[in-house]
Amino acid sequence: MSIVAQPDTVRPAGTVTSTRIASYLLAEYLERLGVEVIFGLCGHTNIAFLDALGKSKIRFVTTRHEQVAAHAADGYARASGKVGVLLTHLGPGLTNATTGVANAALDSIPMVVISGDVPSHFYGRHPHQEFNLHQDADQFQIYRPFCKRVYRVDRAADLPRIIERAFHLAQSGRPGPVLVSIPMDVFSADLPADAFSQMPATIAPPSIDPSAVATIVGILANADRPVIYAGGGVLSARASSELAALAEALDVPVAHSLMGKGCLREDHPLLLGMTGFWGTPIANDKCVEADVLLAVGTRLAEASSSSWDRRFTFAAPPTRVIHIDADIAEIGRNLPTEIGVVADAKLALAALADVARAHKHRGRGPIREEIAQARRAFASKWAKQWKSDQFPMRPERILSELRDNVPEDGFIVTDVGWNKNGVAQQFPINVPGTFITPSGLATMGFGPSAVLGVKMAQPERAAVALIGDGGFGSNPSVVATAMEAGVNVVWLVMDNAAFGTIAGLEQQHYGSSFGCVFECDGRPYRVDFAAMARACGARGVMIESADQLGPALKEALASKLPTVIQAPMENAPTPTPGHWNINDIYRKGE
Ligand SMILES: Cc1ncc(C[n+]2csc(CCOP(=O)(O)OP(=O)(O)O)c2C)c(N)n1
């Protein structure tokens, strides 16, 4: 027996002639929304929808862990500018994906999570895998702290409306994930054939008021030491050329957060670099001395703000802060702010640049020479290491081989550890959006998986995951997934036989790396990830001397198969010109 769900709107009699099963209508609706690929993992609660996907034009990429699927959907969203879509089973499937979805949330990545759920007629009776210790059919609540909205579809008739709302919310305002938890009987319910008729509205993003433009341009033009501070919001709004136009019109230097890396070409004469703990001295110095700071699309987060310690990166007041962001909650939270503007970064920067071009500004003195000189001086500290033949390799040499061999428009996807911090500080990024990194949640395990989605979004461009052995080891099943999906990504594993960054921190404060290194019988323990890749049918290359890395990268990028390159590496710390308050907290006992 099938039950035809009642439509939630009154329909003129005789306008509906047929019904169809909800899962097939859902797949067709997602096609109409432009969904090209869904990442996920099966379970008894979602196979009705998988059957529909199999009959649709949408590609389904099955992973071997839901966290991998969530990061891949996240990577796809970052590289395509579209919504990432994730499909999970209920209970453990949904909980496995939490880390990946939370990571996307904290980096403002649009995502829709579709999860199977228990049969709605069994809510509260402890059907198989139900979360019910506090409330019946409660799994969707697990996602509340990091989703823009969590929906459980209690009536089949609500499914079309909820899916439309999910795609609308995920992309609008400050983007983020939305969960739609679908009881398995809802997938199988009949719905009127035209039930999914409402498409999400096209949204005109908020712009900036002309009087605010005039005020801000006036303040910047008359400032003695202004700085523009670009966050990830500049890149997600695809606003690099507007940023460059504003900076050039008023001759204002540009610093950036971790997520803002790549906002200007590396050789742009006004680019200061990243701020904060792993930033550059000139970026921290110019921000701390600034009389005006125009922050755009940023949370002014802890790591990039030297824990907001006014000695190192930002000192407001006396610095006058102007903050433009898509999310009003960000404005004024971390720094006292004089002017806040809720606007789309691209529209706001374009409006500011237009007015700035016709505006006179104070002389900035030899600011460009000063920047060039300071950046050269900092880079000279590791110039020798960029060419080092040492083996196990210096991390800087690994970066230099990567830069020499990956085309400018290729993607560098990092994880956490030396890879993220070193690339953000030292690695030239010239094409906006080609540096992809986990910032807000800083999730170990992001890079190896996210690169899959990046490559699927941009199959013609190179995609390399630069990751540590800790990060790669946390979910090596990505190699099998890449083989099945036919994506020729490259994982370059910086292997220091440790959770190196934390090992170094513990060593610095406690004189030991207990619990942070990989050892077997008291000796460093290295997994042969290259051999493991070959066991999956992929390519695997173990580097045995520094000069082998360049050729190995060339071959990997030319190959049709995915490749793991494992480069044994010294555990050397990334320079830290800024400050991180955690270093004031540790206390060593007897
Ligand atoms: C899921 C998760 N667990 C723990 C951490 C804390 N953490 C930050 S860096 C790091 C070490 C990463 O090790 P590896 O991938 O080998 O890179 P390396 O630091 O050696 O460069 C850890 C464990 C984290 N960020 N994410």
Short mmCIF file of N, CA, C and O in Angstrom, two decimals, residues 459-543:
data_model
loop_
_atom_site.label_atom_id
_atom_site.label_comp_id
_atom_site.label_asym_id
_atom_site.label_seq_id
_atom_site.Cartn_x
_atom_site.Cartn_y
_atom_site.Cartn_z
N PRO A 459 38.40 19.33 -13.21
CA PRO A 459 39.19 18.18 -13.67
C PRO A 459 40.36 18.53 -14.59
O PRO A 459 41.30 17.75 -14.70
N GLU A 460 40.30 19.69 -15.25
CA GLU A 460 41.39 20.05 -16.18
C GLU A 460 42.60 20.64 -15.47
O GLU A 460 43.64 20.84 -16.08
N ARG A 461 42.46 20.96 -14.18
CA ARG A 461 43.56 21.60 -13.49
C ARG A 461 44.22 20.63 -12.51
O ARG A 461 43.60 19.70 -12.03
N ALA A 462 45.50 20.87 -12.23
CA ALA A 462 46.22 20.01 -11.30
C ALA A 462 45.67 20.20 -9.89
O ALA A 462 45.25 21.29 -9.52
N ALA A 463 45.69 19.12 -9.10
CA ALA A 463 45.27 19.22 -7.69
C ALA A 463 46.20 18.35 -6.85
O ALA A 463 46.26 17.13 -7.04
N VAL A 464 46.92 19.01 -5.96
CA VAL A 464 47.88 18.29 -5.10
C VAL A 464 47.49 18.52 -3.65
O VAL A 464 47.29 19.67 -3.23
N ALA A 465 47.38 17.44 -2.89
CA ALA A 465 47.19 17.57 -1.45
C ALA A 465 48.57 17.51 -0.80
O ALA A 465 49.29 16.52 -0.96
N LEU A 466 48.93 18.58 -0.11
CA LEU A 466 50.19 18.60 0.63
C LEU A 466 49.84 18.37 2.09
O LEU A 466 49.16 19.20 2.71
N ILE A 467 50.29 17.24 2.62
CA ILE A 467 49.78 16.80 3.92
C ILE A 467 50.88 16.14 4.74
O ILE A 467 51.90 15.71 4.19
N GLY A 468 50.66 16.04 6.04
CA GLY A 468 51.61 15.33 6.89
C GLY A 468 51.28 13.85 6.92
O GLY A 468 50.22 13.42 6.46
N ASP A 469 52.20 13.06 7.52
CA ASP A 469 51.93 11.63 7.63
C ASP A 469 50.82 11.36 8.66
O ASP A 469 50.08 10.39 8.53
N GLY A 470 50.69 12.26 9.65
CA GLY A 470 49.59 12.12 10.60
C GLY A 470 48.27 12.32 9.90
O GLY A 470 47.35 11.50 10.02
N GLY A 471 48.15 13.38 9.14
CA GLY A 471 46.90 13.69 8.44
C GLY A 471 46.56 12.63 7.41
O GLY A 471 45.40 12.21 7.30
N PHE A 472 47.56 12.16 6.66
CA PHE A 472 47.27 11.16 5.64
C PHE A 472 46.85 9.84 6.29
O PHE A 472 45.92 9.18 5.85
N GLY A 473 47.56 9.49 7.39
CA GLY A 473 47.27 8.22 8.07
C GLY A 473 45.89 8.20 8.71
O GLY A 473 45.35 7.13 8.99
N SER A 474 45.29 9.36 8.92
CA SER A 474 43.99 9.36 9.61
C SER A 474 42.87 8.86 8.70
O SER A 474 41.83 8.45 9.19
N ASN A 475 43.06 8.90 7.41
CA ASN A 475 42.03 8.32 6.53
C ASN A 475 42.59 7.95 5.16
O ASN A 475 42.21 8.52 4.14
N PRO A 476 43.47 6.94 5.14
CA PRO A 476 44.12 6.61 3.86
C PRO A 476 43.20 5.94 2.85
O PRO A 476 43.61 5.70 1.71
N SER A 477 41.95 5.68 3.23
CA SER A 477 41.02 5.05 2.27
C SER A 477 40.74 5.97 1.08
O SER A 477 40.14 5.55 0.10
N VAL A 478 41.19 7.22 1.14
CA VAL A 478 40.99 8.15 0.02
C VAL A 478 41.60 7.62 -1.28
O VAL A 478 41.12 7.94 -2.37
N VAL A 479 42.66 6.83 -1.16
CA VAL A 479 43.32 6.33 -2.39
C VAL A 479 42.37 5.40 -3.14
O VAL A 479 42.21 5.51 -4.36
N ALA A 480 41.72 4.51 -2.40
CA ALA A 480 40.76 3.60 -3.04
C ALA A 480 39.61 4.40 -3.67
O ALA A 480 39.16 4.09 -4.78
N THR A 481 39.17 5.43 -2.98
CA THR A 481 38.07 6.24 -3.52
C THR A 481 38.49 6.95 -4.80
O THR A 481 37.73 7.02 -5.77
N ALA A 482 39.72 7.48 -4.81
CA ALA A 482 40.21 8.15 -6.02
C ALA A 482 40.28 7.17 -7.18
O ALA A 482 39.96 7.52 -8.33
N MET A 483 40.70 5.93 -6.90
CA MET A 483 40.75 4.92 -7.97
C MET A 483 39.34 4.67 -8.52
O MET A 483 39.13 4.67 -9.73
N GLU A 484 38.40 4.47 -7.61
CA GLU A 484 37.03 4.17 -8.07
C GLU A 484 36.43 5.35 -8.83
O GLU A 484 35.70 5.16 -9.81
N ALA A 485 36.75 6.55 -8.37
CA ALA A 485 36.16 7.74 -8.99
C ALA A 485 36.95 8.16 -10.23
O ALA A 485 36.51 9.03 -10.98
N GLY A 486 38.13 7.56 -10.43
CA GLY A 486 38.93 7.88 -11.61
C GLY A 486 39.48 9.30 -11.58
O GLY A 486 39.53 9.97 -12.60
N VAL A 487 39.89 9.77 -10.39
CA VAL A 487 40.45 11.12 -10.32
C VAL A 487 41.96 11.05 -10.03
O VAL A 487 42.38 10.41 -9.07
N ASN A 488 42.73 11.69 -10.89
CA ASN A 488 44.19 11.58 -10.78
C ASN A 488 44.75 12.70 -9.90
O ASN A 488 45.46 13.58 -10.37
N VAL A 489 44.42 12.64 -8.63
CA VAL A 489 44.98 13.61 -7.69
C VAL A 489 46.37 13.13 -7.24
O VAL A 489 46.74 11.98 -7.44
N VAL A 490 47.10 14.05 -6.62
CA VAL A 490 48.42 13.71 -6.07
C VAL A 490 48.40 14.04 -4.58
O VAL A 490 47.96 15.12 -4.19
N TRP A 491 48.85 13.09 -3.76
CA TRP A 491 49.05 13.37 -2.35
C TRP A 491 50.55 13.41 -2.10
O TRP A 491 51.25 12.42 -2.36
N LEU A 492 51.04 14.52 -1.64
CA LEU A 492 52.45 14.63 -1.30
C LEU A 492 52.56 14.61 0.22
O LEU A 492 52.17 15.57 0.91
N VAL A 493 53.05 13.48 0.74
CA VAL A 493 53.06 13.27 2.20
C VAL A 493 54.41 13.72 2.77
O VAL A 493 55.46 13.17 2.43
N MET A 494 54.36 14.74 3.63
CA MET A 494 55.56 15.22 4.32
C MET A 494 55.71 14.35 5.57
O MET A 494 55.02 14.56 6.58
N ASP A 495 56.60 13.37 5.47
CA ASP A 495 56.62 12.30 6.47
C ASP A 495 57.71 12.54 7.52
O ASP A 495 58.89 12.32 7.25
N ASN A 496 57.30 12.98 8.69
CA ASN A 496 58.28 13.15 9.78
C ASN A 496 58.06 12.17 10.92
O ASN A 496 58.50 12.39 12.05
N ALA A 497 57.34 11.09 10.62
CA ALA A 497 57.08 10.03 11.60
C ALA A 497 56.52 10.59 12.91
O ALA A 497 56.88 10.13 14.00
N ALA A 498 55.67 11.59 12.79
CA ALA A 498 55.13 12.21 14.00
C ALA A 498 53.93 13.08 13.67
O ALA A 498 53.74 13.49 12.52
N PHE A 499 53.13 13.36 14.69
CA PHE A 499 52.24 14.51 14.63
C PHE A 499 53.16 15.70 14.92
O PHE A 499 53.21 16.22 16.04
N GLY A 500 53.94 16.06 13.91
CA GLY A 500 55.15 16.85 14.13
C GLY A 500 54.92 18.20 14.80
O GLY A 500 55.69 18.60 15.69
N THR A 501 53.88 18.92 14.39
CA THR A 501 53.67 20.25 14.95
C THR A 501 53.42 20.17 16.45
O THR A 501 53.95 20.97 17.24
N ILE A 502 52.65 19.18 16.85
CA ILE A 502 52.33 19.06 18.28
C ILE A 502 53.53 18.46 19.02
O ILE A 502 53.82 18.84 20.17
N ALA A 503 54.22 17.55 18.35
CA ALA A 503 55.45 16.99 18.95
C ALA A 503 56.43 18.12 19.26
O ALA A 503 57.05 18.16 20.33
N GLY A 504 56.56 19.07 18.32
CA GLY A 504 57.48 20.19 18.50
C GLY A 504 57.04 21.10 19.65
O GLY A 504 57.85 21.57 20.45
N LEU A 505 55.74 21.31 19.74
CA LEU A 505 55.19 22.17 20.80
C LEU A 505 55.44 21.55 22.18
O LEU A 505 55.86 22.22 23.13
N GLU A 506 55.21 20.24 22.26
CA GLU A 506 55.42 19.56 23.54
C GLU A 506 56.90 19.56 23.91
O GLU A 506 57.27 19.80 25.06
N GLN A 507 57.73 19.36 22.89
CA GLN A 507 59.19 19.38 23.11
C GLN A 507 59.61 20.75 23.65
O GLN A 507 60.38 20.84 24.62
N GLN A 508 59.08 21.79 23.04
CA GLN A 508 59.45 23.16 23.42
C GLN A 508 59.08 23.46 24.88
O GLN A 508 59.83 24.08 25.62
N HIS A 509 57.91 22.97 25.30
CA HIS A 509 57.43 23.34 26.64
C HIS A 509 57.73 22.30 27.70
O HIS A 509 57.84 22.62 28.88
N TYR A 510 57.83 21.02 27.30
CA TYR A 510 57.96 19.96 28.30
C TYR A 510 59.21 19.11 28.12
O TYR A 510 59.45 18.19 28.89
N GLY A 511 59.98 19.40 27.05
CA GLY A 511 61.22 18.66 26.85
C GLY A 511 61.01 17.23 26.40
O GLY A 511 61.94 16.42 26.42
N SER A 512 59.79 16.86 25.99
CA SER A 512 59.58 15.52 25.43
C SER A 512 58.45 15.60 24.42
O SER A 512 57.70 16.58 24.38
N SER A 513 58.35 14.56 23.58
CA SER A 513 57.26 14.53 22.59
C SER A 513 56.35 13.34 22.87
O SER A 513 55.77 12.75 21.95
N PHE A 514 56.22 13.01 24.15
CA PHE A 514 55.44 11.84 24.55
C PHE A 514 54.03 11.86 23.93
O PHE A 514 53.32 12.86 24.04
N GLY A 515 53.68 10.77 23.29
CA GLY A 515 52.31 10.67 22.75
C GLY A 515 52.11 11.35 21.41
O GLY A 515 51.00 11.34 20.88
N CYS A 516 53.17 11.94 20.86
CA CYS A 516 53.00 12.69 19.60
C CYS A 516 53.83 12.12 18.45
O CYS A 516 53.78 12.67 17.35
N VAL A 517 54.62 11.08 18.73
CA VAL A 517 55.47 10.55 17.66
C VAL A 517 55.07 9.12 17.35
O VAL A 517 54.47 8.43 18.17
N PHE A 518 55.39 8.68 16.13
CA PHE A 518 55.07 7.31 15.74
C PHE A 518 56.32 6.46 15.97
O PHE A 518 57.39 6.73 15.38
N GLU A 519 56.19 5.45 16.81
CA GLU A 519 57.35 4.62 17.15
C GLU A 519 56.93 3.15 17.21
O GLU A 519 55.79 2.84 17.57
N CYS A 520 57.91 2.30 16.92
CA CYS A 520 57.71 0.87 17.06
C CYS A 520 58.99 0.34 17.67
O CYS A 520 60.09 0.64 17.15
N ASP A 521 58.91 -0.37 18.78
CA ASP A 521 60.11 -0.85 19.48
C ASP A 521 61.08 0.29 19.75
O ASP A 521 62.31 0.14 19.58
N GLY A 522 60.56 1.45 20.07
CA GLY A 522 61.41 2.59 20.45
C GLY A 522 62.08 3.29 19.27
O GLY A 522 62.87 4.20 19.46
N ARG A 523 61.77 2.87 18.05
CA ARG A 523 62.38 3.52 16.88
C ARG A 523 61.30 4.20 16.04
O ARG A 523 60.14 3.76 16.06
N PRO A 524 61.68 5.27 15.30
CA PRO A 524 60.67 5.95 14.48
C PRO A 524 59.95 4.95 13.57
O PRO A 524 60.59 4.07 12.98
N TYR A 525 58.65 5.07 13.47
CA TYR A 525 57.84 4.13 12.70
C TYR A 525 57.20 4.87 11.53
O TYR A 525 56.46 5.82 11.72
N ARG A 526 57.53 4.42 10.33
CA ARG A 526 56.97 5.02 9.13
C ARG A 526 56.12 3.99 8.41
O ARG A 526 56.61 2.90 8.09
N VAL A 527 54.88 4.32 8.14
CA VAL A 527 54.05 3.46 7.30
C VAL A 527 54.49 3.70 5.86
O VAL A 527 54.73 4.84 5.47
N ASP A 528 54.59 2.63 5.08
CA ASP A 528 54.94 2.79 3.67
C ASP A 528 53.66 3.12 2.89
O ASP A 528 53.01 2.23 2.31
N PHE A 529 53.29 4.40 2.91
CA PHE A 529 52.05 4.80 2.23
C PHE A 529 52.16 4.62 0.72
O PHE A 529 51.15 4.41 0.03
N ALA A 530 53.38 4.72 0.19
CA ALA A 530 53.56 4.54 -1.25
C ALA A 530 53.20 3.10 -1.64
O ALA A 530 52.50 2.87 -2.64
N ALA A 531 53.66 2.14 -0.83
CA ALA A 531 53.32 0.73 -1.10
C ALA A 531 51.82 0.52 -0.94
O ALA A 531 51.19 -0.23 -1.70
N MET A 532 51.26 1.17 0.07
CA MET A 532 49.82 1.05 0.28
C MET A 532 49.03 1.55 -0.94
O MET A 532 48.04 0.95 -1.34
N ALA A 533 49.52 2.66 -1.51
CA ALA A 533 48.85 3.20 -2.71
C ALA A 533 48.92 2.19 -3.85
O ALA A 533 47.93 1.96 -4.56
N ARG A 534 50.09 1.57 -4.00
CA ARG A 534 50.23 0.57 -5.08
C ARG A 534 49.28 -0.61 -4.83
O ARG A 534 48.70 -1.16 -5.77
N ALA A 535 49.10 -0.96 -3.56
CA ALA A 535 48.17 -2.06 -3.24
C ALA A 535 46.74 -1.70 -3.64
O ALA A 535 45.91 -2.58 -3.88
N CYS A 536 46.46 -0.40 -3.71
CA CYS A 536 45.11 0.05 -4.15
C CYS A 536 45.02 0.13 -5.67
O CYS A 536 43.98 0.51 -6.21
N GLY A 537 46.13 -0.12 -6.36
CA GLY A 537 46.13 0.00 -7.83
C GLY A 537 46.56 1.37 -8.29
O GLY A 537 46.60 1.66 -9.49
N ALA A 538 46.87 2.24 -7.32
CA ALA A 538 47.32 3.60 -7.67
C ALA A 538 48.84 3.61 -7.79
O ALA A 538 49.51 2.59 -7.61
N ARG A 539 49.41 4.79 -8.05
CA ARG A 539 50.86 4.91 -8.10
C ARG A 539 51.36 5.31 -6.72
O ARG A 539 50.71 6.09 -6.02
N GLY A 540 52.50 4.77 -6.35
CA GLY A 540 53.10 5.12 -5.06
C GLY A 540 54.59 5.29 -5.23
O GLY A 540 55.25 4.45 -5.83
N VAL A 541 55.13 6.42 -4.78
CA VAL A 541 56.56 6.70 -4.96
C VAL A 541 57.16 7.07 -3.61
O VAL A 541 56.70 8.01 -2.96
N MET A 542 58.15 6.32 -3.19
CA MET A 542 58.88 6.67 -1.96
C MET A 542 60.13 7.45 -2.36
O MET A 542 60.95 6.97 -3.14
N ILE A 543 60.25 8.65 -1.86
CA ILE A 543 61.40 9.50 -2.21
C ILE A 543 62.61 9.06 -1.38
O ILE A 543 62.52 8.90 -0.16
#
